[in-house]
Amino acid sequence: MAQAAQATVFDASNSQIQVEHDKKRRQFVIRLNGSHDRAVLLYEYVGKKTVDLQHTEVPDAYRGRGIAKHLAKAAMDFVVEEDLKAHLTCWYIQKYVKENPQPQYFEHIYQ
């Protein structure tokens, strides 16, 4: 199984944003400004088929641009595709799911 996967999405200004999934480090990453700065979403397995989406961090200079939204979508898509259950420890992921109520998300979240 591959240890890293990538997804390319576009932000509101049609700029390309690439989300990398580093399965070995259990994180989703968006490299900003070349590869110097990065936004991350961290998770841990807390059971065989259960993950805890723990923390999302975007550098101050990049906040308010919708970058965390791409990390959250990638993480939730991963949960659905792998048929996992998720604990939403991160407040931002909780907000994302509430603002983007996809039926496939709700069946994978511990309430």
XYZ file of C-alpha atoms in Angstrom:
111
model
C 0.000 0.000 0.000
C 1.330 3.464 -0.864
C 2.435 5.603 2.046
C 1.530 8.954 0.481
C -1.289 10.029 -1.771
C -2.088 13.368 -3.362
C -5.240 15.173 -4.309
C -5.331 18.402 -6.297
C -8.083 20.910 -5.597
C -8.605 24.550 -6.497
C -9.345 27.427 -4.128
C -11.790 30.286 -4.742
C -9.264 32.180 -6.889
C -8.767 29.042 -9.013
C -5.276 28.534 -7.578
C -4.114 24.951 -7.406
C -3.906 23.450 -3.911
C -2.384 20.014 -3.490
C -3.258 17.960 -0.429
C -0.770 15.200 0.364
C -1.729 12.292 2.606
C 1.272 10.955 4.492
C -0.103 7.712 5.925
C 3.135 6.831 7.685
C 3.114 10.097 9.677
C -0.689 10.092 9.855
C -1.154 13.577 8.484
C -2.578 15.535 5.597
C -0.296 18.314 4.328
C -0.586 21.311 2.025
C 2.767 22.826 1.121
C 2.534 26.597 0.948
C 4.917 29.074 -0.644
C 6.855 26.382 -2.454
C 7.673 23.861 0.248
C 8.816 26.077 3.136
C 5.501 26.649 4.924
C 2.861 23.988 5.345
C -0.619 23.470 6.703
C -1.311 20.139 8.408
C -4.106 18.004 9.766
C -2.974 15.353 12.241
C -4.775 12.129 13.097
C -4.134 8.934 15.058
C -5.604 5.469 14.889
C -7.389 4.761 18.177
C -8.662 1.366 17.086
C -8.356 -0.958 14.134
C -10.977 0.950 12.108
C -11.208 4.170 14.136
C -9.289 7.415 13.741
C -9.177 10.529 15.863
C -8.922 13.668 13.737
C -6.946 15.627 16.300
C -5.567 18.918 15.074
C -5.530 21.257 12.102
C -2.926 23.978 11.814
C -2.464 26.683 9.194
C 0.348 29.255 9.544
C -0.920 32.699 10.600
C 0.025 34.311 7.281
C -2.267 31.883 5.409
C -5.321 31.838 7.684
C -8.682 32.928 6.357
C -7.997 31.648 2.833
C -9.918 28.362 3.063
C -6.816 26.189 3.312
C -7.986 24.234 6.367
C -11.192 23.395 4.503
C -9.174 21.413 1.948
C -7.406 19.483 4.700
C -10.735 18.725 6.388
C -12.322 17.516 3.145
C -9.347 15.268 2.380
C -9.467 13.774 5.882
C -13.213 13.137 5.788
C -12.978 11.659 2.288
C -10.245 9.324 3.593
C -12.494 8.234 6.480
C -15.332 7.454 4.062
C -13.153 5.739 1.426
C -11.459 3.511 4.012
C -14.798 2.817 5.774
C -13.438 4.074 9.106
C -15.132 5.633 12.111
C -13.899 9.035 13.243
C -13.685 10.933 16.498
C -13.664 14.660 15.753
C -11.383 16.044 18.457
C -10.342 19.004 16.287
C -12.807 21.901 16.569
C -12.215 22.872 12.958
C -13.197 19.429 11.658
C -16.360 19.623 13.780
C -17.137 23.012 12.193
C -16.377 21.715 8.688
C -18.737 18.739 9.040
C -21.479 20.974 10.445
C -21.105 23.456 7.564
C -20.784 20.696 4.925
C -23.415 18.143 5.981
C -22.632 15.231 3.666
C -24.699 12.116 4.505
C -21.688 9.861 3.916
C -19.786 11.776 6.620
C -22.402 11.300 9.340
C -22.434 7.528 9.135
C -18.679 7.534 9.849
C -18.635 9.884 12.861
C -18.890 8.900 16.503
C -21.567 11.148 17.956
